[in-house]
């Protein structure tokens, strides 16, 4: 196994076990609000601390970017660990058992290693660039839909960015007339892993953060799926406006979305 994948898996499992244990003891979970509709718990923070501790032990020189701690610069800026200790915090707080741990390693800006771990189902999604994507060791290939007909699409509502509510709803309405149905699962990292697994045919969301999609993007790509911004480019790396799915589905999604994009969503 790629040595950094070994460490990423160890950290994801350790954090996942902590999250699963706390899921059983809701009285020990303390939720607070970071911003409008934006929640965090003591478990997010403790999971992140565990992950950072494990990475630091093997790679003290690497840089770490983590949702709750921000950037922890190492002497080696070229290697960056991008961490979401608990993706799906709102589900976790509501005791809706769908959330994940997401860890990616970027080398000179390119993601090399990715792990998304669902502790409630013990599902470990992994990828190494150029070596395919796996779920618990089995190769993933993504959906083989030919167009939007009959597809299930995943999305996330822009609940922190309500200025995008109208164009977002218009995009959903337009896609909805062409696909079979939508899912809003509450974990973007798992949405992307599910694209890789073919559990959904496509996915889109506005304004994701690097830690939401860094690992899921590589896992989706390594399954043969396409990941891009709303115009088919690579601006999602900075805007977080992201579309993913099998290449034919993404092409159909982009064509359908095109007329509904506000200027901000073209970035
Ligand atoms: C959130 C989840 C959710 C998505 C949000 C993310 P968090 O991450 O991925 O599905 O819709 O955009 O912020 O805050 O639970 O780590
Ligand atoms: Ca969060
Ligand atoms: Ca997240
Ligand atoms: Ca999070």
mmCIF file of N, CA and C and ligand atoms in Angstrom, residues 34 38-40 44 67-68 84 86-90 159-160 211-212, ligand 2:
data_model
loop_
_atom_site.group_PDB
_atom_site.id
_atom_site.type_symbol
_atom_site.label_atom_id
_atom_site.label_comp_id
_atom_site.label_asym_id
_atom_site.label_seq_id
_atom_site.Cartn_x
_atom_site.Cartn_y
_atom_site.Cartn_z
ATOM 1 N N UNK A 34 -20.928 27.836 14.346
ATOM 2 C CA UNK A 34 -19.755 28.586 13.880
ATOM 3 C C UNK A 34 -20.185 29.827 13.120
ATOM 4 N N UNK A 38 -24.400 26.825 10.460
ATOM 5 C CA UNK A 38 -23.134 26.107 10.338
ATOM 6 C C UNK A 38 -22.717 25.601 11.723
ATOM 7 N N UNK A 39 -22.761 24.273 11.911
ATOM 8 C CA UNK A 39 -22.576 23.714 13.249
ATOM 9 C C UNK A 39 -21.265 22.945 13.386
ATOM 10 N N UNK A 40 -20.821 22.843 14.627
ATOM 11 C CA UNK A 40 -19.632 22.052 14.932
ATOM 12 C C UNK A 40 -19.871 21.424 16.306
ATOM 13 N N UNK A 44 -16.307 16.675 16.355
ATOM 14 C CA UNK A 44 -15.567 17.143 15.165
ATOM 15 C C UNK A 44 -14.135 17.490 15.573
ATOM 16 N N UNK A 67 -10.477 21.393 8.531
ATOM 17 C CA UNK A 67 -11.630 22.298 8.636
ATOM 18 C C UNK A 67 -11.645 23.088 9.941
ATOM 19 N N UNK A 68 -11.424 22.417 11.061
ATOM 20 C CA UNK A 68 -11.597 23.107 12.347
ATOM 21 C C UNK A 68 -10.334 23.811 12.829
ATOM 22 N N UNK A 84 -11.246 16.686 6.488
ATOM 23 C CA UNK A 84 -12.553 16.974 7.079
ATOM 24 C C UNK A 84 -12.807 15.866 8.102
ATOM 25 N N UNK A 86 -15.196 15.296 10.164
ATOM 26 C CA UNK A 86 -16.571 14.791 10.251
ATOM 27 C C UNK A 86 -17.371 15.523 9.178
ATOM 28 N N UNK A 87 -17.599 14.860 8.072
ATOM 29 C CA UNK A 87 -18.373 15.469 6.989
ATOM 30 C C UNK A 87 -19.813 14.976 7.131
ATOM 31 N N UNK A 88 -20.690 15.917 7.447
ATOM 32 C CA UNK A 88 -22.075 15.543 7.741
ATOM 33 C C UNK A 88 -22.395 15.823 9.199
ATOM 34 N N UNK A 89 -21.839 16.923 9.708
ATOM 35 C CA UNK A 89 -22.039 17.266 11.126
ATOM 36 C C UNK A 89 -23.520 17.429 11.472
ATOM 37 N N UNK A 90 -24.298 18.037 10.573
ATOM 38 C CA UNK A 90 -25.730 18.223 10.883
ATOM 39 C C UNK A 90 -26.436 16.878 11.028
ATOM 40 N N UNK A 159 -27.021 25.784 1.982
ATOM 41 C CA UNK A 159 -27.656 26.283 3.222
ATOM 42 C C UNK A 159 -26.864 27.392 3.910
ATOM 43 N N UNK A 160 -25.555 27.504 3.567
ATOM 44 C CA UNK A 160 -24.766 28.600 4.141
ATOM 45 C C UNK A 160 -24.666 29.768 3.168
ATOM 46 N N UNK A 211 -11.778 20.717 1.903
ATOM 47 C CA UNK A 211 -11.831 19.494 2.719
ATOM 48 C C UNK A 211 -13.099 18.684 2.453
ATOM 49 N N UNK A 212 -14.149 19.324 1.902
ATOM 50 C CA UNK A 212 -15.367 18.564 1.580
ATOM 51 C C UNK A 212 -15.135 17.630 0.389
HETATM 52 CA CA1 LIG B 2 -18.548 21.998 9.074
#
